Phi, psi and omega in degrees: 000133178291156178303319181295324177292320178297319178292321178296318177296316178301314180297319180295316179296318179295320179296318179295316180297317179295316179295318179298313179301314181294318182290326175296313180298317177300320179294322177295314179298319180295337179271010172094010179266102186275151172075016177259151178229166179306324179301326178296318180299320178294324176291316180301324180300324179280324182284333190305315185297296186220014185087175181197161173275167176298326178294316176301317181295320178300316179296314181301317183274346182073037181234174177288161176299323180296316179296319179295320178297321178294320178295317178299314178305317182294312183287333174291314180301324181275358176086013181271341181212166175218156177265139177228161174299141179282129184293337183245000183212105184297339181276342186257160174244138178265130178260123181232153177289142171275177175302322177297320178295318177295319179296321178296320178298317177296322177297322178295321177297318178296317180295319178297318179298322177298316180298313183294323175300323176297324176296324178296326177296328182273313187263337190094146184298322180297320179292323178294318177297320178296319178300316177302313180298317180293315180293324178298329180289334183247351181292137178291149176280141177129190184292149173270116185252148174291154174273095182291000000 
């Protein structure tokens, strides 16, 4: 592949990722979840299974502990998460999603599904499934981080 083709592919993937992120966020806002930004969604993805500490969240997002703590303060203030005692570390606090946070996460899933269905209208469902398989083969393992 020529350098120019590689750059065109890189630009297309970045454009699709950026558009997907924006459309998911727009869908969440349209479903009545105020005050959320894409960074919140990336945090919710880490908190969703069993909660996390602010330090865990910092590692997941690739930010400083201070930045993660500020994000936690914000989502707690907005009612999307709450702090609880950590079951295995008396010095730490576990940040978990509230029912509102879970509902927001479900809204993001619905918005993502709408976007992907639109890709099916353009490419066909078989091509979208093939794209998923191909991207899964080259996608790095680990957290999905926002492009800060």
